[in-house]
Coordinates of C-alpha atoms and ligand atoms in Angstrom, one line a residue:
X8 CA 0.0 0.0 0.0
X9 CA 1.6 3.2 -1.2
X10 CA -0.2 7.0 -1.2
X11 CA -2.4 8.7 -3.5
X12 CA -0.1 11.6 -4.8
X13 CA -2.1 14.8 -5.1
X14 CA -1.3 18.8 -4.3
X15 CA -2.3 20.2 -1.5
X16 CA -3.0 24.4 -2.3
X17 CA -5.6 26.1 -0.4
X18 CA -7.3 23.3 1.5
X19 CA -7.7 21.4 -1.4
X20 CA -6.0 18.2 -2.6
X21 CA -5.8 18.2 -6.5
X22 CA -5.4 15.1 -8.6
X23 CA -3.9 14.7 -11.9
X24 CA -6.8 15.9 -13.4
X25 CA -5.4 17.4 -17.2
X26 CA -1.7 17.9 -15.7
X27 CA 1.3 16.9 -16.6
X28 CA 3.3 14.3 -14.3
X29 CA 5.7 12.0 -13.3
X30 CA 6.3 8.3 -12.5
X31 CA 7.6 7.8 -8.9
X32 CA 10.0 5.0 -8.6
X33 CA 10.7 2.4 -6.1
X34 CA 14.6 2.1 -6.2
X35 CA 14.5 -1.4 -4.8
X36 CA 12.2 -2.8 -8.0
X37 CA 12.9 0.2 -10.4
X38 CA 9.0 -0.3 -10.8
X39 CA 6.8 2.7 -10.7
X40 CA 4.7 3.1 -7.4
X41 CA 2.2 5.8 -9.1
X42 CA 2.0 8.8 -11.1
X43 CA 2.7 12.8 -9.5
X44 CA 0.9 15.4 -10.6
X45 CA 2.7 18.5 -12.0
X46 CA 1.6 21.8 -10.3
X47 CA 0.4 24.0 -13.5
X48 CA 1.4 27.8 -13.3
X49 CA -2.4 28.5 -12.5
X50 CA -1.7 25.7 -9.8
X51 CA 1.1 27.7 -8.6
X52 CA -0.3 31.3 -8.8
X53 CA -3.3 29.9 -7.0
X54 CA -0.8 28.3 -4.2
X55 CA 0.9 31.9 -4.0
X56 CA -2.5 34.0 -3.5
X57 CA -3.7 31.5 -0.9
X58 CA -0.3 31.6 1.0
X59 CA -0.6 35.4 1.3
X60 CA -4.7 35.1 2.3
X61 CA -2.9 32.0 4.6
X62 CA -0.7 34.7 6.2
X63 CA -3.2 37.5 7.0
X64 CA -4.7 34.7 9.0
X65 CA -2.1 32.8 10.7
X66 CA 0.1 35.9 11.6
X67 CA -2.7 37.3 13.3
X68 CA -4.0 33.7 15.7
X69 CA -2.1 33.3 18.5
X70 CA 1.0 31.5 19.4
X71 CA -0.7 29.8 22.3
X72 CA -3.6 29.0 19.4
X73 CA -0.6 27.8 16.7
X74 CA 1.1 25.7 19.1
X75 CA -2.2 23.4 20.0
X76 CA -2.9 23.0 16.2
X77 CA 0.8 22.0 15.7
X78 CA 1.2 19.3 18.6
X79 CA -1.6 18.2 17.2
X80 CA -0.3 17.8 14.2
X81 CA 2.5 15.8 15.8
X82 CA 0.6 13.4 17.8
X83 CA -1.0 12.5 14.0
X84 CA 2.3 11.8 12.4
X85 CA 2.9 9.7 15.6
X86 CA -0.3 7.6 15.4
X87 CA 0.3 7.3 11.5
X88 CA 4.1 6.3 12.4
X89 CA 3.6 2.7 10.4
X90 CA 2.2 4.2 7.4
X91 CA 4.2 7.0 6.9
X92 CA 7.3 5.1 7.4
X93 CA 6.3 2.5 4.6
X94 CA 5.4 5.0 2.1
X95 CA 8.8 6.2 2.7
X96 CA 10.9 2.6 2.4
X97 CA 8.6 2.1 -0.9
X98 CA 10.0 5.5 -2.4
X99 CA 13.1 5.9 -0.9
X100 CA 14.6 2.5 -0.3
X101 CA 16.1 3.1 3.6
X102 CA 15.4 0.4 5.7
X103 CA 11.8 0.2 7.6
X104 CA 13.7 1.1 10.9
X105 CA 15.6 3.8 9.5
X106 CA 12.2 5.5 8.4
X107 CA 10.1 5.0 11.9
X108 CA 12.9 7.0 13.3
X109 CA 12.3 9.3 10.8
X110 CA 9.2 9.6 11.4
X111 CA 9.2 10.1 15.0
X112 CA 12.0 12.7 15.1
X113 CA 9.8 14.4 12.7
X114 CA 6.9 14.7 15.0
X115 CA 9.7 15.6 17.6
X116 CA 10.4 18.9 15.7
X117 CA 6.9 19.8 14.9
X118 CA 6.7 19.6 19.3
X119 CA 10.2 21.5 19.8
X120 CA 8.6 24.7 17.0
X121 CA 5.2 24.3 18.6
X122 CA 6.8 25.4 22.1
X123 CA 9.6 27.6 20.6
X124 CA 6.9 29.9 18.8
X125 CA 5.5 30.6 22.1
X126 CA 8.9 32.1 23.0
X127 CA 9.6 34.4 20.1
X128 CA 10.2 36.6 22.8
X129 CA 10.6 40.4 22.0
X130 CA 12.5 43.1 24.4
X131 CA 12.5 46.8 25.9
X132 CA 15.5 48.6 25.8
X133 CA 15.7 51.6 28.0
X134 CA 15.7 54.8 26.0
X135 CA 17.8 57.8 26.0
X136 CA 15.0 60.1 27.1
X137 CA 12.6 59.9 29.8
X138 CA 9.6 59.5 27.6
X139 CA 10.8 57.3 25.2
X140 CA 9.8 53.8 25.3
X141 CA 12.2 51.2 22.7
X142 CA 10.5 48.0 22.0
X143 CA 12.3 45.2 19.7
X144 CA 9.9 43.1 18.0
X145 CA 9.8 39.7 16.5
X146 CA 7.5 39.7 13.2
X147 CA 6.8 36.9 11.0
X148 CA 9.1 36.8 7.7
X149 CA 6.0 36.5 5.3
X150 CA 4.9 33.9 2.6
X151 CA 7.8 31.1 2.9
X152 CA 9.1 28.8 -0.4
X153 CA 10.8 25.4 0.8
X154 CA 12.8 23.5 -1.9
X155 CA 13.2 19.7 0.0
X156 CA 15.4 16.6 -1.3
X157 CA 15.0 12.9 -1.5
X158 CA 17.1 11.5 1.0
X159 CA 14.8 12.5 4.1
X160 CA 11.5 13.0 3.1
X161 CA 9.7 13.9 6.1
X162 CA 12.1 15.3 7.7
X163 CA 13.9 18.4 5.3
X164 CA 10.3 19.2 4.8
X165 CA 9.2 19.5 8.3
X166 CA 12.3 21.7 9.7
X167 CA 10.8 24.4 7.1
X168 CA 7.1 24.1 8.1
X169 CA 7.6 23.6 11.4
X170 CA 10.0 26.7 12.0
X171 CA 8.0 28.9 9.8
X172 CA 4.3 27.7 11.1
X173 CA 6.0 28.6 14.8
X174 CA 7.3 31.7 13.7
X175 CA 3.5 32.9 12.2
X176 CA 4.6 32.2 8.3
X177 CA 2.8 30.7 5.7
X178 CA 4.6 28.5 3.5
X179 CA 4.7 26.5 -0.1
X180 CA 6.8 23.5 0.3
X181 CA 7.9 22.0 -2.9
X182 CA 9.1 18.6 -1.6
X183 CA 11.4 16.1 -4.1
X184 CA 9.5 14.6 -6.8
X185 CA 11.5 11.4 -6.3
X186 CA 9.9 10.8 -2.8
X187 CA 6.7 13.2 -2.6
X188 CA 4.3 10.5 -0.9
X189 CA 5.9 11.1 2.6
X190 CA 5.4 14.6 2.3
X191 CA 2.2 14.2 1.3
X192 CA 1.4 12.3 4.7
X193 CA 3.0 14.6 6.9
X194 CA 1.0 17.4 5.1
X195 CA -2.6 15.4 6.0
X196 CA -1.2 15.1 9.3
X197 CA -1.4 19.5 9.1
X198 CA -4.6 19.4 7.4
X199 CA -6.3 16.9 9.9
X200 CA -4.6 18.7 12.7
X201 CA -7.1 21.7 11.6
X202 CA -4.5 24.1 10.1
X203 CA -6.4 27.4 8.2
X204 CA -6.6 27.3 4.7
X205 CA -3.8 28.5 2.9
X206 CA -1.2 28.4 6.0
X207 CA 0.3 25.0 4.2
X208 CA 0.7 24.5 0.9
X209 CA 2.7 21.1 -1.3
X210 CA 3.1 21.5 -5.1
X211 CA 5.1 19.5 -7.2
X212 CA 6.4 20.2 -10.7
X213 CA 9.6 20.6 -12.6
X214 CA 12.4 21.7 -9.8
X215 CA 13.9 24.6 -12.0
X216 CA 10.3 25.5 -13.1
X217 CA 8.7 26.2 -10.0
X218 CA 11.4 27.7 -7.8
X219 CA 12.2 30.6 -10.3
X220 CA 8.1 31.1 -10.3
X221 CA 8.0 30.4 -6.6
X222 CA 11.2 32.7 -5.4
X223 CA 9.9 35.4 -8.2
X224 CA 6.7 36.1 -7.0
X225 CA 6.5 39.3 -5.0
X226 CA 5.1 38.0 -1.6
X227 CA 7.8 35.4 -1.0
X228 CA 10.1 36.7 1.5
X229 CA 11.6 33.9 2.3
X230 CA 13.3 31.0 0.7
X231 CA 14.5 28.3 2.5
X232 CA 16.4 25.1 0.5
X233 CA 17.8 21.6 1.1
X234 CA 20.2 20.3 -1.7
X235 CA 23.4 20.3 -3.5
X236 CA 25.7 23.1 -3.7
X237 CA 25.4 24.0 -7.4
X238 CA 21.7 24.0 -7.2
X239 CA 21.9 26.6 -3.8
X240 CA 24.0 28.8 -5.4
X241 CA 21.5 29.3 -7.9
X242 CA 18.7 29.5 -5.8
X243 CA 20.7 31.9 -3.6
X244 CA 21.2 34.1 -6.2
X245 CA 17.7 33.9 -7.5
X246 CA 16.7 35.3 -3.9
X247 CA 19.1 37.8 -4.0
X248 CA 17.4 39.7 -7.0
X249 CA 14.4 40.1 -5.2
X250 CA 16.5 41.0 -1.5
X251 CA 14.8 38.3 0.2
X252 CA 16.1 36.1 3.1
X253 CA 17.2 32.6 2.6
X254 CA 18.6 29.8 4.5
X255 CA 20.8 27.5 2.5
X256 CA 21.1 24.1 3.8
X257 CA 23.9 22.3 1.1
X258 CA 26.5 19.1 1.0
X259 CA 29.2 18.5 2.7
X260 CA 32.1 16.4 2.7
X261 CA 32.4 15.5 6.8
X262 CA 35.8 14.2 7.9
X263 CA 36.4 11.9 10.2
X264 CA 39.2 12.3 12.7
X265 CA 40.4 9.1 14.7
X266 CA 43.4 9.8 17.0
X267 CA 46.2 7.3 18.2
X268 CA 44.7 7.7 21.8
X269 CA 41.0 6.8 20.6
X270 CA 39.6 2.9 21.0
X271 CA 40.1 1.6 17.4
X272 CA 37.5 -1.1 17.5
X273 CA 34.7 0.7 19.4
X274 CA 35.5 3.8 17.1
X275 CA 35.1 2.0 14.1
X276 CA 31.3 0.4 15.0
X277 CA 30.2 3.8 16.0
X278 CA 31.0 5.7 13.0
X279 CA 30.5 2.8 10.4
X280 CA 27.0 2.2 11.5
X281 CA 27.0 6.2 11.4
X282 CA 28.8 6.2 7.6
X283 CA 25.8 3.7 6.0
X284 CA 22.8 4.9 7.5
X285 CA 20.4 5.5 4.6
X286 CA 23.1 4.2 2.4
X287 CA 25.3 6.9 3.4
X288 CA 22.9 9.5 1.6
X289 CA 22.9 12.0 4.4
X290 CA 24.2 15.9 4.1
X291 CA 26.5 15.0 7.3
X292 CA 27.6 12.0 6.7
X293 CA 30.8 10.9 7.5
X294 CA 33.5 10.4 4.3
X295 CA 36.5 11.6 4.8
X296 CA 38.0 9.0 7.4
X297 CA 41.7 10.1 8.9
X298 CA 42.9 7.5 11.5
X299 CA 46.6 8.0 12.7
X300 CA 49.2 5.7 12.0
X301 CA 49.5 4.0 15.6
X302 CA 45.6 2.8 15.1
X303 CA 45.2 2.6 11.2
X304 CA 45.1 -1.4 10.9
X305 CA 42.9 -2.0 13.7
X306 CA 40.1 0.5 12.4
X307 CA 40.4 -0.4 8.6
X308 CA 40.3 -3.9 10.1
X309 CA 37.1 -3.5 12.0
X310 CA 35.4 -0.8 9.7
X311 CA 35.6 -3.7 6.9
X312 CA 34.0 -6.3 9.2
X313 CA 31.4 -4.2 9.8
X314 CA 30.6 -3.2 5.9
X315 CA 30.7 -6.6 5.3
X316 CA 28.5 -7.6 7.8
X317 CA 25.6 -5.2 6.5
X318 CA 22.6 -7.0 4.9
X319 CA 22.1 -5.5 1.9
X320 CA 18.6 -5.6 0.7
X321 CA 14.6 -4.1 0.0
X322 CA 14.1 -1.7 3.3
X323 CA 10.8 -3.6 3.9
X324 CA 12.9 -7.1 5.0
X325 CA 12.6 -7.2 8.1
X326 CA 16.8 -8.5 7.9
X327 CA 17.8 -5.1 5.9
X328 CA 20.3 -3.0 7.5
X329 CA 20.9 -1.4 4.2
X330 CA 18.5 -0.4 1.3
X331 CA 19.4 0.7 -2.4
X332 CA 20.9 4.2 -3.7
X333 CA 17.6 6.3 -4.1
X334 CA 17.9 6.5 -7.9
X335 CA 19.4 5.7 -11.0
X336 CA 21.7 8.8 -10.7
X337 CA 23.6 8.0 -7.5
X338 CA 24.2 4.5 -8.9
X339 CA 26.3 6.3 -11.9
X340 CA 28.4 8.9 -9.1
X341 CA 29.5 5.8 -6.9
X342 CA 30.6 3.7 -9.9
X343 CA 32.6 6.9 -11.4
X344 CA 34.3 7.8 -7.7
X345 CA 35.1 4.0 -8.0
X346 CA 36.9 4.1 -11.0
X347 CA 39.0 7.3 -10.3
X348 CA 40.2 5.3 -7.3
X349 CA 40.8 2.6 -9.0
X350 CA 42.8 5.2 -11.5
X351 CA 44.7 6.5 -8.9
X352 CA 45.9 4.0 -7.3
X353 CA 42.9 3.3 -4.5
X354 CA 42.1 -0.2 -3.1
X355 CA 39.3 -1.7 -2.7
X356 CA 39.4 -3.2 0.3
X357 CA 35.5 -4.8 0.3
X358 CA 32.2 -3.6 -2.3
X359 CA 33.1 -1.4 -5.3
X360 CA 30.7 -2.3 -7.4
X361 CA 26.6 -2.4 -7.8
X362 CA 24.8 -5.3 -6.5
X363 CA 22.5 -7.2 -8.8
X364 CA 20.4 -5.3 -11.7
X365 CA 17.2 -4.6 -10.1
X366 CA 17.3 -1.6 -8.4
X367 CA 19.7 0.6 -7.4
X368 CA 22.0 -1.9 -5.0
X369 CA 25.5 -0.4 -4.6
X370 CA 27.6 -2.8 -1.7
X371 CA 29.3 -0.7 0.8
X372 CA 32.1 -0.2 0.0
X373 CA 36.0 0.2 1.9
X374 CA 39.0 2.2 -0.5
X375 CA 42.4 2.8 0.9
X376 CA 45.5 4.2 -0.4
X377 CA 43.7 6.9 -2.5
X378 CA 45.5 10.5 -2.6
X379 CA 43.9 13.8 -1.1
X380 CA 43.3 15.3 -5.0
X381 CA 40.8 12.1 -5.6
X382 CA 37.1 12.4 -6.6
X383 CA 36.3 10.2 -3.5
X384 CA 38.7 12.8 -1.1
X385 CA 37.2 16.1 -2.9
X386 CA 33.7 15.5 -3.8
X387 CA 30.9 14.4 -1.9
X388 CA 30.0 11.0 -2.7
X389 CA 26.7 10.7 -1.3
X390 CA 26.8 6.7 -1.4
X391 CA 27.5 4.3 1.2
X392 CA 32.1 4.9 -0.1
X393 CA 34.3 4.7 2.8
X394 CA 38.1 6.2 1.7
X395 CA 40.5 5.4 5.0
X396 CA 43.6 7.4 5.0
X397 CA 46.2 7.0 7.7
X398 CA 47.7 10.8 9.1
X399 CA 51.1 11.9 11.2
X400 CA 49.9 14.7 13.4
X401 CA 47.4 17.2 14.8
X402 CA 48.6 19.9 12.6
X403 CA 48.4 18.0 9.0
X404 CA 45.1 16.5 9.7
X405 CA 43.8 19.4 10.9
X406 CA 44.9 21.0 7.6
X407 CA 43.5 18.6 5.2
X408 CA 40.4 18.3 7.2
X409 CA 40.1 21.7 6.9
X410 CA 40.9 21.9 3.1
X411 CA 37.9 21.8 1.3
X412 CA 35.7 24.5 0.4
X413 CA 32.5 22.9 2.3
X414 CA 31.9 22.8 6.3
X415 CA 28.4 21.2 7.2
X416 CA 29.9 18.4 9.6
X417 CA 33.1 17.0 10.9
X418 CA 33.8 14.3 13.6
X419 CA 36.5 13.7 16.1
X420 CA 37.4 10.6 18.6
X421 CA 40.2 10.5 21.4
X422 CA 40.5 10.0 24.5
X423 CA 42.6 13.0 25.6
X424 CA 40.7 15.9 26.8
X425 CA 42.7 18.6 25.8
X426 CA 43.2 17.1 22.0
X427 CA 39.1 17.0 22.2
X428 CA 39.0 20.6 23.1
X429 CA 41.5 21.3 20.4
X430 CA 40.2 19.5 17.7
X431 CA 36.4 20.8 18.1
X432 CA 37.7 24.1 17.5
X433 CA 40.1 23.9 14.7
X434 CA 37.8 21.8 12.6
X435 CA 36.0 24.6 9.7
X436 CA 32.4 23.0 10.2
X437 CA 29.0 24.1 11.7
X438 CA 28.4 21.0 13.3
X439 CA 30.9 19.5 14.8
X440 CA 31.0 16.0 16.8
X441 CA 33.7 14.7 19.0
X442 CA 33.4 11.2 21.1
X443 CA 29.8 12.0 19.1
X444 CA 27.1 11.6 16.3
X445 CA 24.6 13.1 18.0
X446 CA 24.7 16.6 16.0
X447 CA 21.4 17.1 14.6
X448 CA 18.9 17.6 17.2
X449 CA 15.3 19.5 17.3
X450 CA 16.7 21.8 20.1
X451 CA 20.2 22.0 18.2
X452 CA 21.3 25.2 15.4
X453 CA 21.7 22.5 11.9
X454 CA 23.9 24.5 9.1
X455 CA 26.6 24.8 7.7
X456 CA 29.2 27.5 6.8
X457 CA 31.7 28.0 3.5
X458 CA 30.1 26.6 0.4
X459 CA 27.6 24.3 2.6
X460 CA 25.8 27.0 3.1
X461 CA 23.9 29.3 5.5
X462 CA 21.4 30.1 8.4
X463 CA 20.4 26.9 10.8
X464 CA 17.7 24.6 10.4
X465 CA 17.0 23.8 14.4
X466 CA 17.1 24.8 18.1
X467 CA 16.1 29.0 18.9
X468 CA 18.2 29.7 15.2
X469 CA 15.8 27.8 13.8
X470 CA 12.4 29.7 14.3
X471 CA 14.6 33.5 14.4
X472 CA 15.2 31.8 10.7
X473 CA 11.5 32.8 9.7
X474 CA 11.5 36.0 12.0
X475 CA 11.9 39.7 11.4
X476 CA 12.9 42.1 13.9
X477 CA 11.3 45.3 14.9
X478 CA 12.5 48.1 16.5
X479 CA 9.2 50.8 17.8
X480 CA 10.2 53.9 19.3
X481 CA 7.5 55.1 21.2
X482 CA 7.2 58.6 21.9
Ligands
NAD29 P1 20.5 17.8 -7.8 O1 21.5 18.9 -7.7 O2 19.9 17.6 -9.2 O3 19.3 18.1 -6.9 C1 19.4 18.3 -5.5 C2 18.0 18.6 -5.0 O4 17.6 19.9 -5.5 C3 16.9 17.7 -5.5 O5 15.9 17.5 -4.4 C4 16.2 18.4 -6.7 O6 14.9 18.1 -6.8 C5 16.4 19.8 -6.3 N1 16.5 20.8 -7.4 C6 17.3 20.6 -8.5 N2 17.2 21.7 -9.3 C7 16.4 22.6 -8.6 C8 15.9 23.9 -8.9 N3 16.4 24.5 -10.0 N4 15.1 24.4 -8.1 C9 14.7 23.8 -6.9 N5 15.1 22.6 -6.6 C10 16.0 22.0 -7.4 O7 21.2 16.5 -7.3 P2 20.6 15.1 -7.0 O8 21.1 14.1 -8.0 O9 19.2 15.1 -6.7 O10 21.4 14.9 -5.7 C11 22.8 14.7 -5.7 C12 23.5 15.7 -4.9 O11 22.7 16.6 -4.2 C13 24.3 14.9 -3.8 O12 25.6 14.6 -4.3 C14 24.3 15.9 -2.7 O13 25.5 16.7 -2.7 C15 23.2 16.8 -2.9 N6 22.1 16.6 -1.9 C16 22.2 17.2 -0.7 C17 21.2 17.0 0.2 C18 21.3 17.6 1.6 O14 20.7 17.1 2.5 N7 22.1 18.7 1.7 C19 20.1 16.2 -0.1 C20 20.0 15.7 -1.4 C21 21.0 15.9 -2.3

């Protein structure tokens, strides 16, 4: 049992009535689970007036009044918990257990913004005069356009409607085409919750298509976007013509720092389990490992046991620890940052190569001895690719940690204290874990800095994200 895919715009769900659409994939079968409707540019003018009709009414209810609507909206996505999370394996491919997490985290946010909105506090500042009262006030942004990707369908989507509901915002999410059924779930969840008219709105169409409309538009003031680099660039710069505020949330390329002081073994269990979640499709995943010399052969050692040990498979088997690449696409990148490794000199130690040929199985895969200039060392790989490299000292792997020209997440293990304290603040990242993969929490800022991107997705960043301030001077 899979979804009916449908628009949501002003109350409504709309069908596929006369539009254009799309196939929607399930990467374990490659067979199509239904067909997307294509919001039209009617479809998407109609979206845009009811966002700003959506506004004049949200802005103006309460955020005691937002906040009950929103928990609501939680406890749904909780009670729905096995459905959603099925509709997402089918269209995504993670494993079952990967997706009820998912799930659940994502009803987790919607409860963090429901009780942060409530605390968009304002302030007074003293004024210079006797009779003059200064008041700084927190306003919501406007009409909001979210851009989501595949890789977590529920929960890219709700860190955008979640913040900018809180904050008083409407919003237009366009989720990923790839994997729009679980957005389409957590949207009912809104809509059965009792959100106005208008406040939420989910369109689907073709990517380049709708954001220029969306982010063009005169009452968008805020653009807020999940994805690669190249794309956020130019959606960054498409919100720069109209001056509007955006929050760029891009790739990464996390390294991994294991010191001669840190437990090899327990290290490597930790942060392999961490490097093929979701088949290593995940914006802070590690992939860029660096293990000094003194514990090199005992990590790569354990790190390969444990890639081997991963049951590759459909994300509905109950045995799956590991589902297939989301699409046809990723297959392609892993074999090519294969073969330059290959080219260069790189090992592969286990995997390297797709598994089967129906779906999108690619094994997970081990490379050593591949230099710092490689495809696999310079480019995200978005696939479950390990590259091992040994290092010397603090100061070298602190510099080619640091090398790249993206920072969204970087990971540290030793024992010492003072090399932790050292290490989480030389490495160039806006997350950073040490002894750690706990760094994306609801209560928690989630952004990155260089080319990743900027502005944070959680925690009180995430709600001033969809804020204005206000300063009164009252005479
Ligand atoms: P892509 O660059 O084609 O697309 C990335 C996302 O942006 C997709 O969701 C896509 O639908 C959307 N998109 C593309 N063009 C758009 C446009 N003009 N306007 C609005 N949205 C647009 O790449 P892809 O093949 O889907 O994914 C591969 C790469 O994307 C990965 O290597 C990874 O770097 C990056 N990615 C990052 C994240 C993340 O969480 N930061 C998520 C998914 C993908």
């Amino acid at each position: 049992m899979y979804t009916d895919l449908q628009l949501y715009i002003d109350g409504e769900w709309l069908n596929g009535a006369g539009r254009k659409g799309e196939e929607v994939i399930n990467p374990a079968s490659g067979k199509s689970l239904g067909t997307l409707p294509h919001a039209s540019k009617a479809d998407l003018d109609r979206a845009l007036a009811a966002a700003d009709k959506g506004l004049a009414v949200w802005r103006a209810t309460s955020a005691y009044e937002r906040g009950k609507i929103m928990r609501k909206a939680a406890d749904l996505v909780r009670e729905r918990v096995e459905h959603i999370a099925r509709v997402m394996v089918q269209e995504q491919g993670k494993p079952f257990a990967e997706a009820r997490i998912e799930v659940v985290t994502t009803a987790d946010i919607i409860d963090w913004f429901a009780e942060e909105g409530r605390r968009a506090y304002g302030r007074i500042v003293p004024g210079r005069a006797k009779n003059i009262r200064q008041l700084v006030l927190q306003e919501p942004v406007g009409v909001v356009a979210a851009f989501t990707p595949w890789n977590f369908p529920t929960l890219t989507p709700v860190r955008k409607i979640a913040g900018a509901l809180a904050a008083g915002c409407s919003i237009i999410v366009k989720a990923s085409e790839e994997t729009p059924g679980s957005c389409v779930e957590l949207v009912k969840c809104f809509a059965d919750a009792g959100l106005p008219q208008g406040v939420l709105n989910l369109v689907f169409g073709v990517p380049a298509e709708v954001s220029e409309h969306l982010i063009g538009a005169d009452s968008v003031k805020k653009i807020s976007f999940t994805g690669s680099v190249p794309v956020g660039k130019l959606l960054a710069g498409l919100a720069a013509k109209g001056m509007k505020r955006a929050t760029m949330e891009l790739g990464g390329h996390s390294p991994v720092v294991v010191f001669g002081d840190a437990d090899p073994e327990k290290t490597a269990d930790t942060i392999a389990a961490f490097k093929y979640r979701n088949a290593g499709q995940v914006c802070i995943s590690p992939t860029r490992f660096y293990v000094q010399e003194g514990v090199y052969d005992r990590f790569l050692k354990r790190f390969t046991e444990f890639a081997n040990n991963v049951k590759l498979g459909d994300g509905l088997d109950k045995d799956t620890t590991m589902g297939p690449l989301a699409n046809a696409r990723r297959l392609d990148a892993m074999e090519a940052i294969v073969n330059d490794a290959k080219s260069r000199g790189g090992k592969i130690v286990t995997g390297g190569k797709r598994r089967g040929n129906q779906g999108y199985f690619f094994e997970p895969t081990v490379i050593t001895d591949v230099p710092d200039d490689s495809k696999i060392m310079t480019e995200e790989p978005f696939g479950p690719v390990a590259p091992i490299v040994p290092f010397k000292s603090f100061d070298e792997v602190v510099e080619r940690a640091n090398s790249l020209p993206f920072g969204l997440a970087s990971y540290a293990f030793t024992t010492n204290t003072q090399t932790a304290t050292m290490i989480g603040d030389a490495l160039q990242s806006g997350m950073v874990g040490v002894n750690s993969v706990a760094i994306s929490t609801p209560e928690t800022p989630f952004g990155g800095i260089k080319e990743s991107g900027y502005g944070s997705e959680g925690g009180i960043e995430g709600l001033e994200a969809y804020t204005n301030r206000k300063f009164i001077s009252q005479g």
